Amino acid sequence: MTTAREPTAVPWRSPTVRVVFAATALAPLGVPLVSPALPVVRDAFGLTDAAASLLVSVYFLTGIVLSPFIGLLADRVGRKRVLVPSLVVFSVVGGAIALAPDYRVVLAARLVQGTAAAGIFVTTVTLIGDAFEGVQRNAVLGVNTAVLATGAAIYPLLGGVLATVSWNAPFLAYLGGLPVAAFGWVVLEETASETGAAGRGTAYLRAAVRTLARRTAVVPYATAFLTEVLLFGVVITALPFLLTESYGVSPVFVGGVLTAAEVVSAVVAAANGWLAGRLSDERIIAVGYVCYAVGPLVSWAGVSLPAVVAGAVVLGAGVGLTMPSVDALLSDFVTTEYRAGALSIRNSVTFLGRAVGPILFAGVAATTGYRPLLLAAGVVGVFGALSVLALTR
């Protein structure tokens, strides 16, 4: 809810907002840009499909493991000193992959690039949490999520076009992050509260745990994990197989469905500030879980192609509802000196969900098929909505 005097609009002229949105626009380059090039990379290096897929897996691995340490560093030395080097490393190492002599070098570079990407994810959201409060924070976080979703919708097309040139052409796109790094170095400033270290070593960790030691902290972290499990399990994994096997549609049609889900997610996320002026973040997340229930259940029960597509779009709307409010809740839970640490844990569970979702759904589907999994996903959505309401009463 908001008061009459509380700012609610996105301050588009703010240097912080401009840097954050520009950096966030680079983040989806990590996987959506490269995914269409996987077959070309496979053929260029004479790999199996499983070996080629490591290009994606190793990128997420470092984010799962190292995000908390990156958050600690951002709380200790400041957001700018983590974000700008992360942008430089992300861009330079990503671009250098185009010159890699063999696949082992490619994978090593992707490990390093994934670490830098975690730094971008953690610090951009933390900067928003530091700079804004209340409904305005929700508005900026919503647009930030919309930028992510828009990139995830557009970059596969760019990656596909570049991959027709050569296997390494998509990686040259990463060099576009260097101007953003320079812009951030010039316009971002560290606040006094950031440059003061928030304790050292175990003292920092103990204080951060005490700050998050509340029942309601389960809601944002569990939601971040389940959101990615459902998004990558249902929309990215189950529905493409269901669409092609049950309805015989083309890969282009499948890509259109995924793009539609991302576009709806972006539109809904951009409205988070408006929603936060009328509902609490907990209630917005609960509505998101309702979408997580309705979307898979519609796809499970539907006997027609439009029903399956509608289910994907509804689930995409749920992602747009939940993720800005998850970050807003976490930003509210902690003080500035521990905010990057709290949000870095969110980044870890997010990356973990992205890794678990496809493996879980594809593995179980080998025995059950995909339709029973859609039913199970819908039940998880119902349970999630009820749990959020119970934990936040």
Coordinates of C-alpha atoms in Angstrom, one line a residue:
M1 CA 0.0 0.0 0.0
T2 CA 1.1 3.6 -0.5
T3 CA 0.5 7.0 0.8
A4 CA -0.3 10.1 -1.2
R5 CA 3.2 11.6 -0.8
E6 CA 5.2 8.4 -1.4
P7 CA 6.9 8.4 -4.8
T8 CA 5.7 5.5 -7.0
A9 CA 7.0 6.1 -10.5
V10 CA 10.2 4.7 -12.0
P11 CA 12.8 7.6 -12.0
W12 CA 14.0 7.0 -15.5
R13 CA 16.5 9.9 -15.3
S14 CA 18.3 8.4 -12.3
P15 CA 21.8 7.3 -13.2
T16 CA 21.5 4.3 -10.9
V17 CA 18.3 3.2 -12.7
R18 CA 20.0 3.6 -16.1
V19 CA 23.1 1.6 -15.1
V20 CA 21.0 -1.1 -13.4
F21 CA 18.6 -1.6 -16.4
A22 CA 21.5 -1.6 -18.9
A23 CA 23.4 -4.2 -16.8
T24 CA 20.3 -6.3 -16.4
A25 CA 19.7 -6.2 -20.1
L26 CA 23.1 -7.9 -20.5
A27 CA 22.3 -10.7 -18.0
P28 CA 20.0 -12.8 -20.3
L29 CA 22.8 -13.0 -22.8
G30 CA 24.3 -15.7 -20.7
V31 CA 22.1 -18.6 -21.8
P32 CA 19.3 -17.5 -24.1
L33 CA 21.8 -16.1 -26.6
V34 CA 23.9 -19.3 -26.6
S35 CA 21.2 -22.0 -26.5
P36 CA 20.3 -21.7 -30.3
A37 CA 24.0 -22.2 -31.0
L38 CA 24.4 -25.4 -29.1
P39 CA 24.0 -27.7 -32.2
V40 CA 26.6 -25.5 -34.1
V41 CA 29.0 -25.7 -31.2
R42 CA 28.5 -29.4 -31.0
D43 CA 29.4 -29.9 -34.7
A44 CA 32.3 -27.5 -34.6
F45 CA 34.1 -29.4 -31.8
G46 CA 32.8 -32.9 -32.6
L47 CA 30.9 -33.2 -29.3
T48 CA 27.9 -35.3 -28.1
D49 CA 24.7 -33.5 -27.2
A50 CA 25.4 -34.0 -23.5
A51 CA 28.9 -32.5 -23.8
A52 CA 27.5 -29.5 -25.7
S53 CA 24.9 -28.9 -23.0
L54 CA 27.7 -28.3 -20.5
L55 CA 28.0 -24.9 -22.1
V56 CA 24.8 -24.0 -20.1
S57 CA 25.3 -26.2 -17.0
V58 CA 28.8 -24.9 -16.1
Y59 CA 27.5 -21.3 -16.4
F60 CA 24.9 -21.9 -13.7
L61 CA 27.1 -24.0 -11.5
T62 CA 29.3 -21.1 -10.3
G63 CA 26.2 -18.9 -9.6
I64 CA 24.8 -21.6 -7.3
V65 CA 28.0 -22.0 -5.4
L66 CA 29.6 -18.5 -5.4
S67 CA 26.7 -16.1 -5.2
P68 CA 26.8 -15.9 -1.4
F69 CA 30.5 -15.0 -1.4
I70 CA 29.8 -12.4 -4.1
G71 CA 27.1 -10.9 -1.9
L72 CA 29.4 -10.8 1.1
L73 CA 32.0 -9.0 -1.0
A74 CA 29.4 -6.5 -2.2
D75 CA 28.4 -5.8 1.4
R76 CA 32.1 -5.4 2.4
V77 CA 33.6 -3.3 -0.4
G78 CA 30.5 -1.8 -2.1
R79 CA 28.2 -2.5 -5.0
K80 CA 30.1 -0.5 -7.6
R81 CA 33.3 -2.2 -6.9
V82 CA 31.7 -5.6 -7.6
L83 CA 29.3 -4.6 -10.4
V84 CA 31.8 -2.8 -12.7
P85 CA 34.5 -5.5 -12.6
S86 CA 31.8 -8.2 -13.1
L87 CA 30.6 -6.4 -16.2
V88 CA 34.2 -6.2 -17.6
V89 CA 34.9 -9.9 -16.9
F90 CA 31.5 -11.0 -18.2
S91 CA 32.2 -9.1 -21.5
V92 CA 35.8 -9.8 -22.0
V93 CA 35.8 -13.4 -21.1
G94 CA 32.6 -14.0 -23.0
G95 CA 34.0 -12.3 -26.1
A96 CA 37.2 -14.2 -25.8
I97 CA 35.4 -17.5 -26.2
A98 CA 35.1 -16.7 -29.9
L99 CA 38.9 -17.3 -30.0
A100 CA 39.0 -20.5 -27.9
P101 CA 41.2 -23.2 -29.5
D102 CA 39.3 -26.1 -28.0
Y103 CA 36.2 -27.0 -26.0
R104 CA 38.0 -27.3 -22.6
V105 CA 39.0 -23.6 -22.9
V106 CA 35.4 -22.7 -23.8
L107 CA 34.1 -24.5 -20.6
A108 CA 36.7 -22.9 -18.4
A109 CA 35.7 -19.5 -19.8
R110 CA 32.1 -20.2 -19.2
L111 CA 32.8 -21.0 -15.5
V112 CA 34.5 -17.6 -15.2
Q113 CA 31.8 -15.8 -17.1
G114 CA 29.1 -17.4 -14.9
T115 CA 30.8 -16.1 -11.8
A116 CA 30.8 -12.6 -13.3
A117 CA 27.1 -13.0 -14.2
A118 CA 26.3 -13.8 -10.6
G119 CA 28.0 -10.6 -9.6
I120 CA 25.8 -8.7 -12.1
F121 CA 22.6 -10.3 -10.9
V122 CA 23.3 -9.7 -7.2
T123 CA 24.5 -6.1 -7.4
T124 CA 21.8 -4.8 -9.7
V125 CA 19.0 -5.9 -7.5
T126 CA 20.9 -4.8 -4.4
L127 CA 21.4 -1.3 -5.9
I128 CA 17.6 -1.0 -6.4
G129 CA 17.0 -2.1 -2.8
D130 CA 19.5 0.5 -1.6
A131 CA 18.3 3.4 -3.6
F132 CA 14.5 3.1 -3.4
E133 CA 11.8 2.2 -0.9
G134 CA 8.2 1.2 -0.7
V135 CA 6.1 1.1 -3.9
Q136 CA 8.7 2.9 -5.9
R137 CA 11.1 0.0 -5.1
N138 CA 8.5 -2.4 -6.4
A139 CA 8.1 -0.3 -9.6
V140 CA 11.8 -0.3 -10.3
L141 CA 12.1 -4.0 -9.5
G142 CA 9.2 -4.8 -11.7
V143 CA 10.7 -3.0 -14.7
N144 CA 14.0 -4.7 -13.9
T145 CA 12.3 -8.1 -14.1
A146 CA 10.6 -7.0 -17.3
V147 CA 14.0 -6.2 -18.8
L148 CA 15.2 -9.7 -17.9
A149 CA 12.1 -11.3 -19.5
T150 CA 12.3 -9.2 -22.6
G151 CA 16.0 -10.1 -23.1
A152 CA 15.1 -13.8 -22.6
A153 CA 12.5 -13.4 -25.3
I154 CA 14.7 -11.6 -27.8
Y155 CA 18.2 -13.0 -27.4
P156 CA 17.4 -16.5 -28.7
L157 CA 16.4 -14.9 -32.0
L158 CA 19.7 -12.9 -32.1
G159 CA 21.7 -16.0 -31.1
G160 CA 20.0 -18.0 -33.8
V161 CA 20.9 -15.4 -36.5
L162 CA 24.5 -15.1 -35.3
A163 CA 24.9 -18.9 -35.1
T164 CA 24.1 -19.1 -38.8
V165 CA 27.3 -17.1 -39.4
S166 CA 29.6 -19.3 -37.3
W167 CA 29.7 -21.2 -34.0
N168 CA 31.6 -18.3 -32.3
A169 CA 29.7 -15.3 -33.6
P170 CA 27.2 -15.2 -30.8
F171 CA 30.0 -14.8 -28.2
L172 CA 31.1 -11.6 -29.8
A173 CA 27.9 -10.0 -28.6
Y174 CA 29.2 -10.1 -25.0
L175 CA 31.6 -7.3 -25.8
G176 CA 28.6 -5.0 -25.7
G177 CA 28.9 -5.0 -21.9
L178 CA 32.1 -2.9 -21.9
P179 CA 30.3 0.4 -22.6
V180 CA 27.9 -0.4 -19.8
A181 CA 30.8 -1.1 -17.4
A182 CA 32.4 2.3 -18.3
F183 CA 29.1 4.1 -17.8
G184 CA 28.7 2.5 -14.4
W185 CA 32.2 3.4 -13.3
V186 CA 31.5 7.0 -14.2
V187 CA 28.0 7.6 -12.7
L188 CA 27.7 5.2 -9.8
E189 CA 28.7 6.3 -6.3
E190 CA 29.2 4.3 -3.2
T191 CA 27.3 5.4 -0.1
A192 CA 29.0 5.7 3.3
S193 CA 26.9 2.8 4.6
E194 CA 28.2 0.5 1.9
T195 CA 31.9 1.3 2.2
G196 CA 31.8 0.5 5.9
A197 CA 32.4 -3.2 6.4
A198 CA 29.5 -5.1 7.9
G199 CA 31.6 -7.1 10.2
R200 CA 34.2 -9.7 9.3
G201 CA 34.0 -13.4 8.4
T202 CA 31.9 -15.4 10.8
A203 CA 30.6 -12.2 12.5
Y204 CA 29.1 -11.0 9.2
L205 CA 27.5 -14.4 8.7
R206 CA 26.0 -14.6 12.2
A207 CA 24.6 -11.1 11.9
A208 CA 23.1 -11.9 8.5
V209 CA 21.5 -15.1 9.7
R210 CA 20.0 -13.3 12.7
T211 CA 18.6 -10.7 10.3
L212 CA 16.9 -13.4 8.2
A213 CA 15.9 -15.6 11.1
R214 CA 12.1 -15.1 10.7
R215 CA 9.4 -17.5 9.5
T216 CA 8.3 -15.2 6.7
A217 CA 11.8 -15.3 5.2
V218 CA 10.9 -18.8 3.9
V219 CA 8.4 -17.2 1.5
P220 CA 10.8 -15.3 -0.8
Y221 CA 13.5 -18.0 -0.9
A222 CA 11.1 -20.9 -1.4
T223 CA 9.2 -18.9 -4.1
A224 CA 12.4 -18.0 -5.9
F225 CA 13.4 -21.7 -6.0
L226 CA 10.0 -23.0 -7.0
T227 CA 9.5 -20.3 -9.6
E228 CA 12.6 -21.4 -11.5
V229 CA 11.8 -25.1 -11.1
L230 CA 8.4 -24.6 -12.6
L231 CA 9.5 -22.2 -15.3
F232 CA 12.4 -24.3 -16.5
G233 CA 10.6 -27.6 -15.8
V234 CA 7.1 -26.9 -17.2
V235 CA 7.6 -24.1 -19.8
I236 CA 11.2 -24.7 -20.9
T237 CA 11.2 -28.5 -20.7
A238 CA 7.8 -30.2 -20.5
L239 CA 5.7 -28.1 -22.8
P240 CA 8.1 -28.2 -25.8
F241 CA 8.1 -32.0 -25.7
L242 CA 4.3 -32.1 -25.1
L243 CA 3.6 -29.7 -28.0
T244 CA 5.8 -31.5 -30.5
E245 CA 4.9 -35.1 -29.5
S246 CA 1.1 -34.6 -28.9
Y247 CA 0.3 -31.9 -31.5
G248 CA 3.1 -32.2 -34.0
V249 CA 3.9 -28.5 -34.1
S250 CA 7.2 -27.1 -35.5
P251 CA 10.1 -25.8 -33.4
V252 CA 9.3 -22.3 -34.6
F253 CA 5.8 -22.7 -33.1
V254 CA 7.4 -23.9 -29.8
G255 CA 9.7 -20.9 -29.8
G256 CA 6.7 -18.6 -30.3
V257 CA 5.0 -20.1 -27.3
L258 CA 8.1 -19.6 -25.1
T259 CA 8.4 -16.0 -26.4
A260 CA 4.7 -15.4 -25.6
A261 CA 5.2 -16.6 -22.1
E262 CA 8.2 -14.3 -21.6
V263 CA 6.4 -11.3 -23.1
V264 CA 3.4 -11.8 -20.8
S265 CA 5.8 -12.1 -17.8
A266 CA 7.5 -8.9 -18.8
V267 CA 4.2 -7.0 -19.1
V268 CA 3.0 -8.2 -15.7
A269 CA 6.3 -7.6 -14.0
A270 CA 6.3 -4.0 -15.3
A271 CA 3.0 -3.4 -13.5
N272 CA 4.4 -4.5 -10.1
G273 CA 4.6 -1.0 -8.8
W274 CA 0.9 -0.4 -9.6
L275 CA 0.0 -3.7 -7.9
A276 CA 2.1 -2.9 -4.8
G277 CA 0.1 0.2 -4.3
R278 CA -3.0 -2.0 -3.8
L279 CA -1.7 -5.3 -2.4
S280 CA 1.1 -6.4 -0.1
D281 CA 4.0 -8.2 -1.6
E282 CA 2.9 -11.4 0.2
R283 CA -0.5 -11.2 -1.5
I284 CA 1.0 -10.5 -4.9
I285 CA 3.2 -13.6 -4.4
A286 CA 0.1 -15.6 -3.4
V287 CA -1.6 -14.6 -6.6
G288 CA 1.5 -15.6 -8.5
Y289 CA 1.2 -19.1 -7.0
V290 CA -2.4 -19.2 -8.2
C291 CA -1.1 -18.7 -11.7
Y292 CA 1.4 -21.5 -11.0
A293 CA -1.6 -23.7 -10.2
V294 CA -3.9 -22.6 -13.0
G295 CA -1.3 -22.6 -15.8
P296 CA -0.1 -26.2 -15.5
L297 CA -3.6 -27.5 -14.7
V298 CA -5.0 -25.9 -17.8
S299 CA -2.2 -27.5 -19.9
W300 CA -2.8 -30.8 -18.2
A301 CA -6.6 -30.9 -18.6
G302 CA -6.7 -29.2 -22.0
V303 CA -7.3 -31.5 -25.0
S304 CA -6.7 -28.7 -27.5
L305 CA -3.5 -26.9 -28.6
P306 CA -4.9 -23.4 -27.5
A307 CA -5.4 -24.8 -23.9
V308 CA -1.8 -25.9 -23.7
V309 CA -0.5 -22.6 -25.0
A310 CA -2.8 -20.7 -22.6
G311 CA -1.3 -22.7 -19.7
A312 CA 2.2 -21.6 -20.6
V313 CA 1.1 -17.9 -20.8
V314 CA -0.6 -18.0 -17.4
L315 CA 2.4 -19.5 -15.8
G316 CA 4.5 -16.8 -17.4
A317 CA 2.2 -14.2 -15.8
G318 CA 2.9 -15.9 -12.4
V319 CA 6.6 -15.4 -12.9
G320 CA 6.0 -11.7 -13.6
L321 CA 4.0 -11.4 -10.4
T322 CA 6.3 -13.2 -8.0
M323 CA 9.9 -12.2 -8.8
P324 CA 9.7 -8.4 -8.3
S325 CA 7.9 -8.9 -5.0
V326 CA 10.3 -11.6 -3.9
D327 CA 13.2 -9.1 -4.2
A328 CA 11.1 -6.3 -2.6
L329 CA 10.4 -8.5 0.4
L330 CA 14.0 -9.5 0.8
S331 CA 15.1 -5.9 0.5
D332 CA 12.7 -5.0 3.3
F333 CA 13.8 -7.8 5.5
V334 CA 17.4 -6.7 5.8
T335 CA 19.4 -3.5 6.5
T336 CA 21.7 -2.1 3.9
E337 CA 24.9 -3.7 5.3
Y338 CA 23.4 -7.2 4.7
R339 CA 21.2 -6.7 1.7
A340 CA 23.7 -8.0 -0.9
G341 CA 24.2 -11.1 1.2
A342 CA 20.5 -11.8 1.4
L343 CA 19.9 -11.2 -2.3
S344 CA 22.9 -13.3 -3.2
I345 CA 21.3 -16.3 -1.5
R346 CA 18.2 -15.6 -3.5
N347 CA 20.4 -15.7 -6.6
S348 CA 21.8 -19.1 -5.5
V349 CA 18.4 -20.7 -5.0
T350 CA 17.3 -19.2 -8.3
F351 CA 20.2 -20.8 -10.2
L352 CA 19.6 -24.0 -8.3
G353 CA 16.0 -24.1 -9.4
R354 CA 17.0 -23.5 -13.0
A355 CA 19.4 -26.5 -12.8
V356 CA 16.9 -28.8 -11.0
G357 CA 13.8 -28.0 -13.1
P358 CA 14.8 -29.6 -16.4
I359 CA 16.6 -32.6 -14.8
L360 CA 13.6 -33.3 -12.5
F361 CA 10.9 -33.0 -15.1
A362 CA 12.8 -34.8 -17.9
G363 CA 13.9 -37.6 -15.5
V364 CA 10.5 -38.3 -14.1
A365 CA 8.8 -37.9 -17.4
A366 CA 10.9 -40.8 -18.7
T367 CA 8.6 -43.0 -16.5
T368 CA 5.4 -41.1 -16.2
G369 CA 5.2 -38.9 -19.3
Y370 CA 4.7 -35.1 -19.1
R371 CA 1.0 -34.8 -18.5
P372 CA 1.1 -36.2 -14.9
L373 CA 3.9 -33.8 -14.1
L374 CA 1.7 -30.9 -15.2
L375 CA -0.9 -32.1 -12.7
A376 CA 1.8 -32.3 -10.0
A377 CA 3.0 -28.8 -10.8
G378 CA -0.5 -27.4 -10.5
V379 CA -0.9 -29.1 -7.1
V380 CA 2.4 -27.4 -6.0
G381 CA 1.0 -24.1 -7.1
V382 CA -2.1 -24.6 -4.9
F383 CA 0.0 -25.6 -1.9
G384 CA 2.3 -22.6 -2.5
A385 CA -0.6 -20.2 -2.4
L386 CA -2.0 -21.6 0.8
S387 CA 1.4 -21.7 2.4
V388 CA 2.1 -18.1 1.7
L389 CA -1.2 -17.0 3.1
A390 CA -0.6 -19.2 6.2
L391 CA 3.0 -18.0 6.8
T392 CA 2.2 -14.3 6.4
R393 CA -1.0 -14.0 8.4

